[in-house]
Each structure stands twice: as structure tokens, then as C-alpha cells.
Coordinates of C-alpha atoms in Angstrom, one line a residue:
M1 CA 56.2 158.5 110.1
T2 CA 58.2 160.0 112.9
F3 CA 59.2 163.6 113.7
K4 CA 62.6 164.6 115.1
K5 CA 64.2 167.8 116.1
K6 CA 65.2 170.4 113.5
T7 CA 62.2 169.3 111.3
Q8 CA 64.0 166.0 110.4
I9 CA 61.3 163.5 109.2
N10 CA 61.8 159.7 109.0
I11 CA 59.3 157.8 106.8
I12 CA 58.9 154.0 107.0
L13 CA 56.7 152.5 104.2
N14 CA 55.5 148.9 103.7
Q15 CA 57.3 147.6 106.7
N16 CA 55.1 144.5 106.9
N17 CA 55.7 143.8 103.1
E18 CA 59.5 144.1 103.6
R19 CA 59.4 141.7 106.5
E20 CA 57.4 139.2 104.4
R21 CA 60.0 139.5 101.6
V22 CA 62.8 138.8 104.1
E23 CA 61.0 135.8 105.5
E24 CA 60.2 134.5 102.0
A25 CA 63.9 134.8 101.0
A26 CA 65.0 133.0 104.1
S27 CA 62.6 130.1 103.7
P28 CA 63.4 127.4 101.1
S29 CA 61.4 127.2 98.0
V30 CA 59.1 124.3 97.2
K31 CA 61.5 123.0 94.7
E32 CA 64.4 123.2 97.1
R33 CA 62.4 121.3 99.7
Q34 CA 61.6 118.6 97.2
L35 CA 65.3 118.3 96.3
E36 CA 66.2 118.0 99.9
K37 CA 63.5 115.5 100.5
H38 CA 64.9 113.2 97.7
L39 CA 68.5 113.9 98.5
P40 CA 69.5 110.2 98.9
L41 CA 68.2 109.5 95.4
K42 CA 70.0 112.5 93.9
K43 CA 73.3 111.5 95.5
M44 CA 72.8 107.9 94.3
E45 CA 72.1 109.1 90.8
Q46 CA 75.2 111.3 90.8
E47 CA 77.3 108.3 91.8
M48 CA 75.7 106.1 89.2
A49 CA 76.2 108.8 86.5
S50 CA 80.0 108.3 87.0
L51 CA 79.6 104.6 86.0
V52 CA 79.8 103.6 82.3
G53 CA 76.6 102.0 80.9
M54 CA 74.3 100.3 83.4
E55 CA 71.2 102.2 82.0
E56 CA 68.7 99.5 83.1
L57 CA 70.4 99.3 86.5
K58 CA 70.1 103.1 87.0
G59 CA 66.3 102.7 86.3
F60 CA 66.2 99.9 88.8
I61 CA 67.8 102.0 91.6
K62 CA 65.1 104.7 91.1
E63 CA 62.4 102.0 91.2
I64 CA 63.7 100.7 94.5
Y65 CA 64.0 104.2 96.0
A66 CA 60.4 105.1 94.8
W67 CA 59.1 101.8 96.3
L68 CA 60.7 102.6 99.7
Y69 CA 59.6 106.2 99.7
V70 CA 56.0 105.5 98.8
N71 CA 55.7 102.7 101.4
K72 CA 57.0 105.2 103.9
C73 CA 54.3 107.7 102.9
R74 CA 51.6 105.0 103.0
A75 CA 52.7 104.1 106.6
E76 CA 52.5 107.8 107.6
Q77 CA 48.9 107.9 106.3
G78 CA 48.0 104.7 108.2
L79 CA 47.7 102.7 105.0
K80 CA 48.6 99.0 104.7
V81 CA 52.3 98.6 103.8
E82 CA 53.7 95.4 102.2
K83 CA 56.7 93.8 103.8
Q84 CA 59.9 95.1 102.4
V85 CA 62.2 92.2 101.8
L86 CA 65.3 93.5 100.1
H87 CA 67.5 90.5 99.8
M88 CA 68.9 90.4 96.3
M89 CA 70.7 88.3 93.7
F90 CA 73.2 89.8 91.3
K91 CA 73.9 87.8 88.2
G92 CA 76.7 88.6 85.8
N93 CA 80.3 88.1 84.8
P94 CA 83.3 89.4 86.8
G95 CA 84.1 93.1 86.5
T96 CA 80.6 94.3 85.7
G97 CA 80.1 96.5 88.7
K98 CA 78.3 94.1 91.1
T99 CA 80.4 95.0 94.2
T100 CA 80.4 98.7 93.4
V101 CA 76.6 98.8 93.1
A102 CA 76.2 96.8 96.3
R103 CA 78.3 99.4 98.2
M104 CA 76.2 102.2 96.7
L105 CA 73.0 100.5 97.7
G106 CA 74.3 100.2 101.3
N107 CA 74.8 104.0 101.4
L108 CA 71.3 104.6 99.9
F109 CA 69.6 102.3 102.4
H110 CA 71.5 103.9 105.3
E111 CA 70.4 107.4 104.3
M112 CA 66.8 106.2 104.0
N113 CA 67.0 104.6 107.4
V114 CA 66.4 101.1 106.0
L115 CA 69.8 100.0 107.4
S116 CA 71.3 101.4 110.6
K117 CA 74.9 101.4 109.2
G118 CA 74.9 100.6 105.5
H119 CA 78.4 99.1 105.4
L120 CA 79.3 96.2 103.1
I121 CA 80.8 92.9 104.2
E122 CA 82.2 91.1 101.1
V123 CA 82.9 87.4 101.5
E124 CA 83.3 84.1 99.5
R125 CA 83.0 80.4 100.2
A126 CA 86.3 80.2 102.2
D127 CA 85.1 82.8 104.7
L128 CA 81.9 80.9 105.4
V129 CA 82.7 77.2 105.2
G130 CA 84.6 75.6 108.1
E131 CA 86.6 72.4 108.3
Y132 CA 84.5 70.3 110.7
I133 CA 80.8 69.9 111.7
G134 CA 79.5 73.0 113.5
H135 CA 82.5 75.1 112.4
T136 CA 80.7 76.4 109.3
A137 CA 77.6 77.6 111.2
Q138 CA 79.8 79.4 113.7
K139 CA 81.8 81.2 111.0
T140 CA 78.7 82.1 109.2
R141 CA 77.0 83.5 112.3
E142 CA 80.1 85.6 113.1
L143 CA 80.0 87.1 109.6
L144 CA 76.3 87.7 109.9
K145 CA 76.9 89.5 113.2
K146 CA 79.4 91.8 111.5
A147 CA 77.0 92.5 108.7
M148 CA 74.1 93.5 111.0
G149 CA 72.9 97.0 110.0
G150 CA 74.5 96.6 106.5
I151 CA 74.9 94.3 103.6
L152 CA 76.4 90.8 103.5
F153 CA 77.7 90.3 99.9
I154 CA 78.6 86.7 99.0
D155 CA 80.5 86.5 95.7
E156 CA 80.4 83.2 93.7
A157 CA 77.6 82.1 96.1
Y158 CA 76.8 79.1 93.9
S159 CA 80.1 77.5 95.2
L160 CA 78.3 76.8 98.5
A161 CA 76.2 74.1 96.8
R162 CA 79.0 72.5 94.8
G163 CA 80.0 69.7 97.2
G164 CA 76.6 68.0 97.4
E165 CA 74.7 66.9 100.5
K166 CA 77.7 66.1 102.7
D167 CA 79.6 69.3 101.9
F168 CA 79.7 71.9 104.7
G169 CA 78.5 74.5 102.2
K170 CA 75.0 73.3 102.8
E171 CA 75.4 74.2 106.5
A172 CA 76.3 77.8 105.5
I173 CA 73.2 78.0 103.3
D174 CA 71.0 76.7 106.1
T175 CA 72.4 79.3 108.5
L176 CA 72.0 82.1 106.1
V177 CA 68.4 81.1 105.3
K178 CA 67.6 81.1 109.1
A179 CA 69.1 84.5 109.5
M180 CA 67.1 85.8 106.5
E181 CA 63.9 84.7 108.3
D182 CA 64.8 85.7 111.9
Q183 CA 66.6 89.0 111.2
Q184 CA 65.3 90.0 107.7
H185 CA 65.1 93.7 108.6
D186 CA 68.5 93.9 110.3
F187 CA 70.6 93.2 107.3
I188 CA 70.4 92.6 103.5
L189 CA 71.9 89.5 101.9
I190 CA 73.2 89.8 98.3
L191 CA 74.3 86.6 96.5
A192 CA 76.4 87.2 93.4
G193 CA 77.9 85.2 90.6
Y194 CA 77.9 84.0 87.0
S195 CA 74.3 84.0 85.6
G196 CA 74.3 80.3 84.6
E197 CA 75.7 79.0 87.9
M198 CA 73.4 81.2 89.9
D199 CA 70.4 79.8 88.0
R200 CA 71.5 76.2 88.7
F201 CA 72.2 77.1 92.3
L202 CA 68.5 78.3 92.7
K203 CA 67.3 75.0 91.2
L204 CA 69.3 73.0 93.7
N205 CA 67.7 75.0 96.5
P206 CA 64.0 75.3 95.8
G207 CA 63.4 77.5 98.9
L208 CA 65.8 80.2 97.9
P209 CA 64.1 81.9 94.9
S210 CA 61.2 83.1 97.0
R211 CA 63.6 84.6 99.5
F212 CA 65.3 86.8 96.9
P213 CA 62.5 89.0 95.4
I214 CA 65.0 91.2 93.6
M215 CA 67.1 89.7 90.8
V216 CA 69.5 92.1 89.0
S217 CA 71.4 91.2 85.8
F218 CA 74.7 92.8 85.1
P219 CA 75.4 92.5 81.3
D220 CA 78.9 92.5 79.9
Y221 CA 80.2 95.8 78.6
S222 CA 80.2 96.6 74.9
V223 CA 83.5 97.4 73.1
D224 CA 82.5 101.2 73.2
E225 CA 81.8 101.0 76.9
L226 CA 85.1 99.2 77.6
M227 CA 86.9 101.9 75.6
E228 CA 85.2 104.6 77.7
I229 CA 86.2 102.7 80.9
S230 CA 89.8 102.6 79.7
R231 CA 89.8 106.4 79.0
K232 CA 88.5 107.1 82.5
M233 CA 91.1 104.9 84.1
V234 CA 93.9 106.4 82.1
A235 CA 92.7 110.0 82.8
E236 CA 92.4 109.2 86.6
R237 CA 96.1 108.2 86.5
Q238 CA 97.0 111.4 84.6
Y239 CA 97.9 109.6 81.4
I240 CA 96.7 109.8 77.8
M241 CA 96.4 107.2 75.2
A242 CA 98.0 107.9 71.8
K243 CA 95.8 107.3 68.8
D244 CA 97.7 104.2 67.8
S245 CA 97.3 102.7 71.3
E246 CA 93.5 103.4 71.3
W247 CA 93.2 101.7 67.9
K248 CA 95.2 98.7 69.0
L249 CA 93.1 98.3 72.2
R250 CA 89.8 98.6 70.4
H251 CA 90.8 96.0 67.8
H252 CA 91.9 93.7 70.6
L253 CA 88.6 94.2 72.6
Q254 CA 86.6 93.5 69.4
R255 CA 88.2 90.1 69.1
V256 CA 88.0 89.3 72.8
C257 CA 84.3 90.2 73.0
A258 CA 83.5 88.4 69.8
A259 CA 85.0 85.2 71.3
G260 CA 82.6 85.4 74.2
E261 CA 84.9 83.8 76.7
K262 CA 83.2 83.1 80.0
S263 CA 86.4 84.1 81.9
F264 CA 86.4 87.6 80.5
S265 CA 86.5 90.0 83.4
N266 CA 85.2 93.2 81.8
G267 CA 86.3 96.2 83.9
R268 CA 89.0 94.3 85.7
Y269 CA 90.4 93.2 82.4
I270 CA 90.8 96.8 81.3
R271 CA 92.3 97.8 84.6
N272 CA 95.0 95.0 84.3
I273 CA 95.7 96.2 80.7
I274 CA 96.2 99.8 81.8
E275 CA 98.3 98.9 84.8
K276 CA 100.5 96.7 82.7
A277 CA 100.8 99.4 80.0
V278 CA 102.0 101.9 82.7
R279 CA 104.8 99.5 83.8
K280 CA 105.8 98.8 80.2
Q281 CA 105.9 102.6 79.5
S282 CA 108.2 103.1 82.5
V283 CA 110.7 100.6 81.1
R284 CA 110.5 102.2 77.6
L285 CA 111.1 105.7 79.0
L286 CA 114.0 104.5 81.1
R287 CA 115.5 103.0 77.9
E288 CA 114.8 106.1 75.8
E289 CA 115.8 108.5 78.7
K290 CA 112.7 110.6 78.1
T291 CA 111.3 112.5 81.1
D292 CA 109.4 115.5 79.5
K293 CA 105.8 115.9 80.6
K294 CA 104.3 114.7 77.3
S295 CA 106.4 111.5 77.2
L296 CA 105.6 110.8 80.9
M297 CA 101.9 111.0 80.2
T298 CA 101.6 109.2 76.9
L299 CA 100.9 105.5 76.5
T300 CA 101.8 104.3 73.0
A301 CA 100.8 101.2 71.1
D302 CA 104.2 99.6 72.0
D303 CA 103.2 99.9 75.7
L304 CA 100.1 97.7 75.2
H305 CA 101.0 94.0 75.5
L306 CA 97.6 92.5 74.8
E307 CA 98.1 88.9 73.7
E308 CA 99.0 87.4 77.0
K309 CA 95.9 86.6 79.1
H310 CA 97.5 85.1 82.1
G311 CA 100.2 86.1 84.5
I312 CA 102.1 89.3 84.1

């Protein structure tokens, strides 16, 4: 309480309590701190939520995160920590999200300080195998150098073992295996390809299975999931599918999935269908001279040409 001239009185009550309330408001809550602590996982889960299906894979991502986080906590407490070898093998048909997930994992590992950069280098046999003795090892080492701090993703990795003992693909495998031993914490190697071929590839190289502790399967999408993917792709391009076009596409996908063709490319197959439908719609609108908004956005059954599986 303070007294001023002309009997004016100022009264200040609970000043300390008010200061405490201000400080409490300024400091983050326990829940907010926990969310901030696990921000890499939250960001990864948000990205994964935008993908269709992959429920088992989403659980696997959380498992990997938890493993890395708990090991970090153990190290901080001076407890023994097992060696974190994160080289992986992705098994599944084309268009099932393998490359997309590999790129997401790169970002996650970068944010968790597992990888210094987290970038993805995607290659195939032609990028690794040279034309003469010694050339393959040189090419492979150059790609490994580019991949340091990130992920080296080799698609159709089984093709490296197709040529037998005299093929230069074996030289690429030997160079990769050496790098996995000498620089195992500087980069992550992910081998990807068809399930059957990858299994045979492992049998041809007995030393490989132990070097890939993480095996991830990418199952084919169901018809409902493929339809959901098609709706997402159409919406992203600001188109809509008429009811007859949806029915036609679903009926076609039911037949294709039932056939169980090995060459079926899942998400890529849908993307090709949508892109072709957009081109066919353009030709139809040009012929019909329709340029109103609804016509410009609508893909009809006539725009879907589904029987041809090759070419354009």
C-alpha cells in the first residue's frame, strides 16, 4: 500500500501470486513439452496419415522411433546400448510406396540426429555396375560417397546377382558390404524389390541376411485402397470422377487384382490411368466444344480407356 498526495491510495495485492501466474503461463505445459520432445514422430505420423493403407507399416515406424528414443535415454543414463544397425530390406511389388517411405525415414532419422543429412539417393543396377574390372567398385564408391549422411536406396537390388560369379554385379555387392561394415553409422542402405526375387537374392548371398536386421513387406493395395488412391489423385488435380467412371474403374480393378499379375504396379498403375483419362477428356471436350467449369472438372466413363495395359 502506498500513499500519494491528495489522499490518493494505491493498493497492490498478491503481487507474488500474479508473477507466478505470469511465469506459469509463459512456461510450456508438461503435455506441450512431451509433444515437442516427440515432434519427429508426430511429423512422421502426419505424413504417413496422408498415405492410403500401410497400417502395419505405420506401426513399424513407431517401433523404430521408440527403439531409437529409448536407446538414447539409456545412453544418457549410462546404461548399455545395443548397436543400432538400420540397414533395411523392402519387399513388395512396384507402386506400393517403398521409395516414398524411404524418403520419409530419411527425414525422420535426420531429425533424430541418426543421419547428418537424411537425403535419399535412389539407384538401380545400371548406376552401380560398370563395363570393365574395377569400374563397378569405382562407380559404387562414388554413389556411396554421395549417400553419406543419408540413405542409399537400391531398387530391384536382386538384379545385382543375376549374372553369376563372373558378372560385375558381384563386385558391387562386395563394395556395398564393405561399406556397411566400415561406415555403418554414416549411411543407411535399403535394398528393394519383388518379394520372391529378394528372398532368392538373400539365399545366393548367405552373408547378407544378418546385415539387414530390418525387413519390411509392402503388400499390394486392395481394390478399395486403389479406389481411394484414385480419388486422391483426381482431387489433387482438381478433377472429379462421375459415378459411371468410378463404377467402371472399380470393376476393372477387381478383375486386375483377381488376376494377380506380378507386373501390376499398384499406385503407379492408377496414376497412369488418371493421366490418360485427363488426356482423353481433353480430346472429348475439344470435340464437344465444352468449356464450362463442371465439364472441365468431370472425368466420365468414356474418358477411361482401361483395356490397354502397355503403351499409351
